[in-house]
């Protein structure tokens, strides 16, 4: 195996690849070459090593050897494995004990922390863990919040694809995911709704799918289809979208290793395309389906046994449809067309939106790009005669090319830019991985050079347009695409880039182009430096970019600095002419560059610079060497411009504001670091002198930070030389400013620096930054630095004291921290041997670095400790004096001197503590917490002692998330668990020995500081409680004291360093390559790893007595009267509890006590402080789980809700829901496969002692849960009493909490709560009423759920429900008449069972149908004693008076008009209440209900009476759905007559919505036969033409429409109604017509169903029909004859109508009804049903558009007309529609019709671009070309516009045929039609008019050719000739011909203002002369 690994490395080396050129991230496909040499198809089992821990943990080796580069000895692999084994054992113990909410979480975080240190999990262990966390994240019963953590860990374990081989190492089951998703998206099939605490977050589930789908077994494909396809239906459209969404998530896409183990996608792809065609005009469906096809294309790429052709795994038809959908998804506007999508369809998606991925994180363009690139292969290039993915890609880019231009920006701009970026990125990734062998693609499918070249050429032009986009994000995407394309084909991209960049930098074009050019250079530098010939341009470009450093344009300055930074990282600033006598200066390079620039200007944008073949290596190297001679001049010039910039830099408004000034300062620092590192020694000396002179001679206050950063960068590169030049002058300047100028001699107000102090602060800032991270180079200046620090502390006052303390802090960091001091671009041996031309662009192998580190020496440590001791001791002494009885400064409150002194010393202490933090040993922070094993010399202490639980679910930061504030929760008060848990420390190079003097000094001094901080707190709280400044400094010091142990966490060091590194790395990340970075960045990565180890070790520590005292201080001040003091104390306290074990439990009681006292005293500030401290920080979750304190807090919180202070009211209202969550029932049972847990157990088994611990833990967990539940139950009773006696505000808060606390599965609810809910439901206060009625519904729901689950909690969490009367009917699907019999059963009321579900049989039949018995016995409802008793308690409260009160409330007028609707919540409550009444369990009888309902309805004149009655009636009918026939009859007997009478006579516009919703409540999701009386009565409706009551007719049709919607395809009583509507199409009333049109469309829509025998039959028929399946929605003969009959009648009516008639007629009325029907159909998914009729529809619709007397008719007709070309067509169907368009365009006698036809021609051409045959395309061109000669001017102009658009979006292959023919035709027309002289009379003759029209047609035609290329620069070669021809031959024509010529010429120039300097070179002088003078002024000079 090792030999094989070495062989692979050797092969990679022979290819010229280094380790950094292999992949870094995820693969586009699942299979890849294995590092251990196993071939595809082999497994570990075959090799006898299924459980061999020695198998490599990764499928490829790490690129970067993290531990190898650390400057100290690290733990060995054996120790890491021991720790891992220990973690796994404890993880197993916690899981086996059922401690999922605490123990498993703790050890999960420990595991992730272990992994975050770049330790490799053995592959078998990873497999076990992946299965374990997959199981846990989906296990029924696991708390949803906890399950989120497990899901997150599962994603971390499977994030990278190089750890596990799908199918070989790991296979996951899709069923658990489907089980969890089902209640969200298919609730009607999964029983009742689950309670909120058991439901997962659906977003997490969909995310889990995307990680797990790679590991689904390909053999399960058929099973998934069998499971999901039976649900598909468009009758209830939501479910159709759900099924497509689930297919996109769950369908296995990875091919098996052998044909027998997988299914060829072509077996089921026709079915997928068929489903797609059932959901037309939907963006949602397109997104789901393109996502699924993308995944199939990407994952099938390595499948050797799958066919792969010119279209990838797709057929030509599939590919054409896919690209047609892609064109739709890009949202490109076309002419006057509507969007290709219909909002009416996408509004029906419903629950399917839950399956969508976040479009911001997963844009559709990402999916499209992956799909296209995964379908590319050599076959796409080999056969140029036929279509391929590549030709489609060419066509797609050509079609949208003009939309990339900056002047044509809109909503599509970002989308298109994203698309080209993602395509380039995916192509680069695939190319690199195929080249390195990581992506194991069969040789015949691999990308080759020819394909790569074609791909780059396809995207090149649009990318060059996009880099000048107005949108910053679009420009960014296009620049990244440019970088990727240049990486692929530098010879194709760089010449064009340089051709654009040179004029920009020379100032010849607009400023925005200069900015874009600078940004382009930034991304292209690395490629240029590595490419022969082009690298010779870099030094010239650097010089040209220098003017960009400009204080007047900070944006341009930023990009210039970015370019210079990129150059510095990639090339050495070293004069390579030294030692070469043949070169003197840069003259050779200057001559060569001048010649090349002239050549670019001469040859234009098409310039080709083939340096690879046209320039010898020797000549190229000579030019390169010569170009380096100018580096010295460049450096001096650059520094001069930077100094000018700094002197003129505006002052940043505030720190970290993101202002341009601040960005420039940060960019300067980022640029100078690599600049100094890349300088040769000679150039470094020049820079050092320049900067030292500037620092010494200038004080530029606003540029202080920038110059300090520059000095720091200078010193880091060569500390010895730089410090020698800088330190002493700076010290001298500091002393001079203090002694001679009196700087810092008095206190100052605010944060501004006084002008007097600015020079001091300037020099002090420079000194601070010069002594940080420069290593031992400061030691020669030890005494001087100590003296000046001491001197400044003694002399300085005011603002400069902070800078003084900062200087000491920096000096400490420099002395004691471990960090790299290596910033060189090259390895030492390279520098020793001398730099050469080949070192330009060189990157070392990440595994071959030699890094110089600063490791603190003893002398440095002594220096640091001395500094610490001196200054900390001095500060302690001064602070003791200041708080003593005789302070050196007066404390009388008259001045601020005392406050200043205290604050100054506290700031000093804080910064000194932060500076010394690395020397603090976390293991000795508490001396009274047990013995600790001493650390070894390098700081490693295995199992450094045993501490309490240091992690729990409280902390939201992931251990491996990289967050600096990552902490582990040390406080699990919920489980007062005395179990001791080990802490794993790893070596970090700790330099002190425990017990030595320095060690003791540091730790003792820290203790003294802590004690003093406590004393100061005591002093201030008693004597200076309003001294905010002192408190602020004190609590900032507290925070540092707590958290800066082992690492300076307060400065977020790791976060900051990581972020800066990521920012610099961004430019060098190339998909598919691993760590191909410049050397300084690789070195910085080692530093980040060291900091990560430091952070790992800075774990929560045991508390000492001093910790406790300080923590209590913070708790006390967290409720201070003063806002600023509170905020600072809360911030410090929140940080402290994260790093101390058990701190939360200590902090909560005093805060809680303060809260209670503040509430009692109405002390508003302290109430706020307590609420913020307890609810908005780290204490909240602990308080929630610790029910020793929670009741006391809730009592006080409820009391605080009544405080008469708006800010507190707002605070309480905002946190009520959070506190309500505390009452959620605890997870008491989790159902997990025991084998998954047992897999984590040690191989040797679990000993008796361990098993005993597990048993004890299990018992403890159970005991704690029961204890908490009993506390909750007890407290719930207390709150019920409070609800009864308290003010309504108290009652509202208490009621909200008592509902969550009181409802439990086992006991349901206490009697007092039931009584409270019932009474509260009829409470006079509306807020309380709403609260309690919701609680009562929840109570009823719990009873029902409990009964359905057979009273079993296990069934409850498994979502197993046993619905009474539910049966399965066997389908007789082999009977040919089965479908007809099934549907016919819905036309009569008699049935033994009801079919409530809509989906069975719509697409396919299953073996059985879920149904419900028509008659249900009372015995079928199985209620146990608890449920019966609860029902009885509720029933007692439901008296007649209760109902009377409730009904009266229903009838009240709503306070808010938006609430004036049918309230479903009220109806649901009544459903349950009426159920008890009908079962004789309530205090009221049915007769009481009847009488009260009649009272409510009254005379029916008021709309509120109707609303209340509708709600009551709906509830009554719904309550007997599952009751006996006797009860049904009783209720229907009362309800139906009233409802019928209302529907017949009493409906009004005000109450119609109530009764429509009533009907919806009755029918939704139910068999229509359940409400047969109403259903039958409504379907007997017929239009009454004699009636003039339009609203009555309209309202009945609307109610009928609701019936159709709810019944779906089960609606079988529609034929007579349809016929009635068809007979009365010309109904006189508008409202009736509108309702008729929509209802007709609806009825026809629901007549369609497919009903295949089974899934196999469906798949087989689709596959046999075609590769895109069967065409759905084929109109039946009856439907066809109906449509044609309607068109015939309309034509007859049209003939009968008198032209110009203004009164309504049968023609206008019938046409409107028909148009509404057509519009509704065309806006829906079944729109393709009308496609065969389009040729017949066109002319009638065009006639309707000509009826000027009826604008409404015109508008409707125009809508229908615009819909037609947007309807998806099958390839075979486009032909007939096109022929109809052409026929009308050529033959129609009405010019309006001819003009309108052009709109649809343009739209159909664009929308169906990939489906049109060449014959159809040619026919359209011929038609439009012919229409240019139309006699009507408007038609000619429209034809010209259409022709231009068609040429513009045509693929190049078609253009190349069409253009020459058209050009030749129109040129000939002009020449052959000379303009005759006008007749003497002045009246044009017919002959003259005909010639003018011909000439105009030819001019417009040539103009269309010109306007088809508005942005192509330079214009095509034929275009200047055409322009000149027009100018010479037709510009002088009178009238419209000459005017058109002038318009064409002026438009051409207008669109080319930006690029005219390029475009003009295409014209000959003669052509330019011809063009001059055509317009009023010379445009073409």
Coordinates of N, CA and C in Angstrom, one line a residue, residues 672-802:
X672 N 2.3 46.5 2.3 CA 3.7 46.7 2.7 C 4.3 45.5 3.3
X673 N 3.5 44.6 3.9 CA 4.1 43.4 4.5 C 4.8 42.5 3.4
X674 N 4.1 42.2 2.3 CA 4.8 41.4 1.3 C 5.8 42.3 0.5
X675 N 5.5 43.6 0.4 CA 6.5 44.4 -0.4 C 7.9 44.4 0.3
X676 N 7.9 44.6 1.6 CA 9.2 44.6 2.2 C 9.9 43.2 2.2
X677 N 9.0 42.2 2.3 CA 9.5 40.8 2.2 C 10.1 40.5 0.8
X678 N 9.6 41.1 -0.2 CA 10.1 40.8 -1.5 C 11.3 41.7 -2.0
X679 N 11.7 42.7 -1.2 CA 12.8 43.6 -1.6 C 14.1 42.9 -1.4
X680 N 15.0 43.2 -2.4 CA 16.4 42.8 -2.2 C 17.0 43.6 -1.1
X681 N 18.2 43.2 -0.6 CA 18.8 44.0 0.5 C 19.0 45.4 0.2
X682 N 19.4 45.7 -1.1 CA 19.7 47.0 -1.5 C 18.4 47.9 -1.5
X683 N 17.4 47.3 -2.0 CA 16.1 48.1 -2.1 C 15.6 48.2 -0.7
X684 N 15.8 47.2 0.2 CA 15.3 47.3 1.6 C 15.9 48.5 2.3
X685 N 17.2 48.6 2.1 CA 17.9 49.8 2.7 C 17.3 51.1 2.2
X686 N 17.1 51.2 0.9 CA 16.5 52.4 0.4 C 15.1 52.7 1.1
X687 N 14.3 51.7 1.2 CA 13.0 51.8 1.8 C 13.1 52.2 3.3
X688 N 14.0 51.5 4.0 CA 14.2 51.8 5.4 C 14.6 53.2 5.6
X689 N 15.5 53.7 4.9 CA 15.9 55.1 5.0 C 14.8 56.1 4.7
X690 N 14.1 55.8 3.7 CA 13.0 56.7 3.3 C 11.9 56.8 4.5
X691 N 11.6 55.6 5.0 CA 10.6 55.5 6.0 C 11.0 56.1 7.3
X692 N 12.3 55.8 7.7 CA 12.8 56.4 8.9 C 12.9 57.9 8.8
X693 N 13.3 58.4 7.7 CA 13.3 59.9 7.5 C 11.9 60.5 7.6
X694 N 10.9 59.8 7.0 CA 9.5 60.3 7.1 C 9.0 60.3 8.5
X695 N 9.3 59.2 9.2 CA 8.8 59.1 10.6 C 9.5 60.2 11.5
X696 N 10.7 60.4 11.2 CA 11.5 61.3 12.1 C 11.1 62.8 11.8
X697 N 10.7 63.1 10.5 CA 10.6 64.5 10.1 C 9.1 64.9 10.0
X698 N 8.2 64.0 10.2 CA 6.8 64.3 10.0 C 6.0 63.9 11.2
X699 N 4.9 64.6 11.4 CA 3.9 64.2 12.4 C 2.5 64.3 11.6
X700 N 2.0 63.2 11.1 CA 0.7 63.3 10.4 C -0.3 62.5 11.2
X701 N -1.0 63.2 12.1 CA -1.8 62.6 13.1 C -2.8 61.6 12.5
X702 N -3.5 62.0 11.4 CA -4.6 61.1 10.9 C -4.0 59.9 10.2
X703 N -2.7 59.9 9.9 CA -2.1 58.7 9.3 C -1.2 57.9 10.3
X704 N -1.4 58.2 11.5 CA -0.6 57.6 12.6 C -0.6 56.0 12.5
X705 N -1.9 55.5 12.4 CA -2.0 54.0 12.4 C -1.4 53.5 11.1
X706 N -1.6 54.1 10.0 CA -1.1 53.6 8.8 C 0.4 53.5 8.8
X707 N 1.1 54.6 9.2 CA 2.5 54.6 9.3 C 3.1 53.6 10.3
X708 N 2.3 53.5 11.4 CA 2.8 52.5 12.4 C 2.7 51.1 11.8
X709 N 1.7 50.8 11.1 CA 1.6 49.5 10.4 C 2.8 49.3 9.4
X710 N 3.1 50.4 8.7 CA 4.2 50.3 7.8 C 5.5 50.0 8.5
X711 N 5.8 50.7 9.6 CA 7.0 50.5 10.4 C 7.0 49.1 10.9
X712 N 5.9 48.6 11.4 CA 5.8 47.2 11.9 C 6.2 46.2 10.8
X713 N 5.7 46.4 9.6 CA 6.0 45.5 8.5 C 7.5 45.6 8.2
X714 N 8.0 46.8 8.2 CA 9.5 47.0 7.9 C 10.3 46.2 9.0
X715 N 9.9 46.4 10.2 CA 10.8 45.8 11.3 C 10.7 44.3 11.3
X716 N 9.5 43.7 11.0 CA 9.3 42.2 11.0 C 10.2 41.6 10.0
X717 N 10.5 42.2 8.8 CA 11.2 41.6 7.8 C 12.7 41.5 8.1
X718 N 13.3 42.6 8.7 CA 14.7 42.6 9.1 C 14.8 43.3 10.4
X719 N 14.4 42.7 11.5 CA 14.4 43.4 12.8 C 15.7 44.1 13.2
X720 N 16.8 43.4 13.0 CA 18.0 43.9 13.5 C 18.3 45.2 12.8
X721 N 18.3 45.2 11.5 CA 18.6 46.4 10.8 C 17.6 47.6 11.0
X722 N 16.3 47.2 11.1 CA 15.3 48.2 11.2 C 15.3 48.8 12.6
X723 N 15.4 48.0 13.6 CA 15.4 48.6 15.0 C 16.6 49.5 15.2
X724 N 17.8 49.0 14.7 CA 19.0 49.8 14.8 C 18.8 51.3 14.2
X725 N 18.0 51.3 13.2 CA 17.8 52.6 12.5 C 16.6 53.4 13.2
X726 N 15.7 52.7 13.9 CA 14.5 53.4 14.3 C 14.4 53.6 15.9
X727 N 14.8 52.7 16.7 CA 14.4 52.7 18.1 C 15.0 53.9 18.8
X728 N 16.3 54.1 18.7 CA 16.9 55.2 19.5 C 16.4 56.6 19.1
X729 N 16.3 56.9 17.8 CA 15.6 58.2 17.4 C 14.2 58.3 18.0
X730 N 13.5 57.3 18.0 CA 12.1 57.4 18.5 C 12.1 57.6 20.0
X731 N 13.0 56.9 20.8 CA 13.0 57.1 22.2 C 13.5 58.6 22.5
X732 N 14.4 59.0 21.7 CA 14.9 60.4 22.0 C 13.8 61.4 21.7
X733 N 13.0 61.2 20.6 CA 11.9 62.1 20.3 C 10.9 62.1 21.3
X734 N 10.6 60.9 21.9 CA 9.6 60.8 23.0 C 10.0 61.6 24.2
X735 N 11.3 61.4 24.6 CA 11.8 62.2 25.8 C 11.8 63.7 25.5
X736 N 12.1 64.0 24.3 CA 12.2 65.4 23.9 C 10.8 66.1 24.0
X737 N 9.8 65.4 23.5 CA 8.4 65.9 23.5 C 7.9 66.1 24.9
X738 N 8.3 65.2 25.8 CA 7.8 65.3 27.2 C 8.5 66.4 27.9
X739 N 9.9 66.4 27.7 CA 10.7 67.4 28.5 C 10.6 68.8 27.9
X740 N 10.7 68.9 26.6 CA 10.8 70.2 26.0 C 9.5 70.9 25.6
X741 N 8.5 70.0 25.2 CA 7.2 70.6 24.7 C 6.1 70.4 25.7
X742 N 6.4 69.7 26.8 CA 5.3 69.6 27.8 C 4.2 68.7 27.4
X743 N 4.5 67.7 26.5 CA 3.4 66.8 26.0 C 2.9 66.0 27.2
X744 N 1.7 65.6 27.1 CA 1.0 64.7 28.1 C 1.2 65.2 29.6
X745 N 1.3 66.5 29.8 CA 1.5 67.0 31.1 C 0.3 67.2 31.9
X746 N -0.9 67.3 31.2 CA -2.1 67.5 32.0 C -3.2 66.5 31.5
X747 N -4.2 66.3 32.3 CA -5.3 65.4 31.9 C -6.1 66.0 30.7
X748 N -6.7 65.2 29.9 CA -7.5 65.6 28.8 C -8.9 65.0 28.9
X749 N -9.8 65.7 28.2 CA -11.2 65.2 28.2 C -11.5 64.4 26.9
X750 N -12.2 63.4 26.9 CA -12.6 62.7 25.7 C -11.5 61.8 25.2
X751 N -11.7 61.4 23.9 CA -10.7 60.4 23.3 C -9.8 61.1 22.3
X752 N -10.1 62.4 22.0 CA -9.2 63.1 21.0 C -7.9 63.4 21.6
X753 N -6.8 63.4 20.8 CA -5.5 63.8 21.2 C -5.3 65.3 20.9
X754 N -4.8 66.0 22.0 CA -4.6 67.4 21.8 C -3.4 67.7 20.8
X755 N -3.5 68.8 20.1 CA -2.4 69.1 19.2 C -1.0 69.1 19.9
X756 N -1.0 69.5 21.1 CA 0.3 69.5 21.9 C 0.9 68.1 22.0
X757 N 0.0 67.1 22.1 CA 0.4 65.7 22.4 C 0.6 64.9 21.1
X758 N 0.3 65.4 20.0 CA 0.2 64.6 18.8 C 1.6 64.1 18.4
X759 N 2.6 64.9 18.6 CA 4.0 64.4 18.2 C 4.4 63.2 19.1
X760 N 4.1 63.4 20.4 CA 4.4 62.3 21.4 C 3.7 61.0 21.0
X761 N 2.4 61.1 20.8 CA 1.6 60.0 20.4 C 2.1 59.4 19.1
X762 N 2.5 60.2 18.2 CA 3.0 59.7 16.9 C 4.2 58.8 17.1
X763 N 5.2 59.4 17.8 CA 6.5 58.6 18.1 C 6.2 57.4 18.9
X764 N 5.3 57.5 19.9 CA 5.0 56.4 20.8 C 4.3 55.3 20.0
X765 N 3.4 55.6 19.1 CA 2.7 54.6 18.3 C 3.7 53.9 17.4
X766 N 4.7 54.7 16.8 CA 5.7 54.0 16.0 C 6.5 53.0 16.8
X767 N 6.9 53.5 18.0 CA 7.7 52.6 18.8 C 7.0 51.3 19.2
X768 N 5.7 51.5 19.6 CA 4.9 50.3 20.0 C 4.8 49.3 18.8
X769 N 4.6 49.8 17.6 CA 4.5 48.8 16.5 C 5.9 48.3 16.0
X770 N 7.0 49.0 16.4 CA 8.3 48.5 16.0 C 8.8 47.4 16.9
X771 N 8.2 47.3 18.1 CA 8.8 46.3 19.1 C 7.9 45.1 19.2
X772 N 6.9 44.9 18.3 CA 6.0 43.8 18.4 C 6.3 42.8 17.3
X773 N 6.4 41.5 17.7 CA 6.7 40.4 16.7 C 8.0 40.5 16.0
X774 N 9.0 41.1 16.7 CA 10.3 41.2 16.0 C 11.4 40.3 16.8
X775 N 10.9 39.5 17.7 CA 11.7 38.5 18.4 C 12.8 39.1 19.3
X776 N 13.9 38.5 19.4 CA 15.0 38.9 20.3 C 15.8 40.1 19.9
X777 N 15.4 40.7 18.8 CA 16.1 41.9 18.3 C 15.9 43.1 19.2
X778 N 15.0 43.0 20.2 CA 14.8 44.1 21.1 C 15.7 44.0 22.3
X779 N 16.4 42.8 22.5 CA 17.2 42.7 23.7 C 18.3 43.7 23.8
X780 N 19.0 44.0 22.7 CA 20.1 45.1 22.9 C 19.6 46.4 23.4
X781 N 18.3 46.6 23.4 CA 17.7 47.9 23.8 C 16.9 47.7 25.1
X782 N 17.2 46.7 25.8 CA 16.4 46.3 27.0 C 16.3 47.5 28.0
X783 N 17.5 48.0 28.4 CA 17.5 49.0 29.4 C 16.8 50.3 28.9
X784 N 17.1 50.7 27.7 CA 16.5 51.9 27.1 C 14.9 51.8 27.1
X785 N 14.5 50.6 26.7 CA 13.0 50.4 26.6 C 12.4 50.4 28.0
X786 N 13.0 49.8 29.0 CA 12.5 49.8 30.3 C 12.5 51.2 30.9
X787 N 13.6 51.9 30.6 CA 13.7 53.3 31.2 C 12.6 54.2 30.6
X788 N 12.4 54.1 29.3 CA 11.5 55.0 28.6 C 10.0 54.7 29.1
X789 N 9.8 53.4 29.3 CA 8.4 53.0 29.7 C 8.2 53.5 31.1
X790 N 9.2 53.3 32.0 CA 9.0 53.8 33.4 C 8.9 55.4 33.4
X791 N 9.7 56.0 32.5 CA 9.7 57.5 32.4 C 8.3 58.0 32.0
X792 N 7.7 57.3 31.0 CA 6.4 57.8 30.5 C 5.3 57.5 31.5
X793 N 5.4 56.4 32.3 CA 4.4 56.2 33.3 C 4.4 57.2 34.4
X794 N 5.6 57.7 34.7 CA 5.8 58.7 35.7 C 5.3 60.1 35.2
X795 N 5.6 60.4 34.0 CA 5.4 61.8 33.5 C 4.1 62.1 32.8
X796 N 3.5 61.0 32.2 CA 2.4 61.3 31.3 C 1.1 61.3 32.0
X797 N 0.2 62.1 31.5 CA -1.2 62.2 32.0 C -2.1 62.3 30.7
X798 N -3.4 62.0 30.9 CA -4.3 62.1 29.8 C -4.3 61.0 28.8
X799 N -4.7 61.3 27.6 CA -4.9 60.3 26.6 C -3.6 59.5 26.2
X800 N -2.4 60.2 26.2 CA -1.2 59.4 25.8 C -0.9 58.3 26.8
X801 N -1.5 58.3 28.0 CA -1.2 57.1 28.9 C -1.7 55.8 28.4
X802 N -2.7 55.9 27.6 CA -3.2 54.6 27.0 C -2.2 54.1 26.0

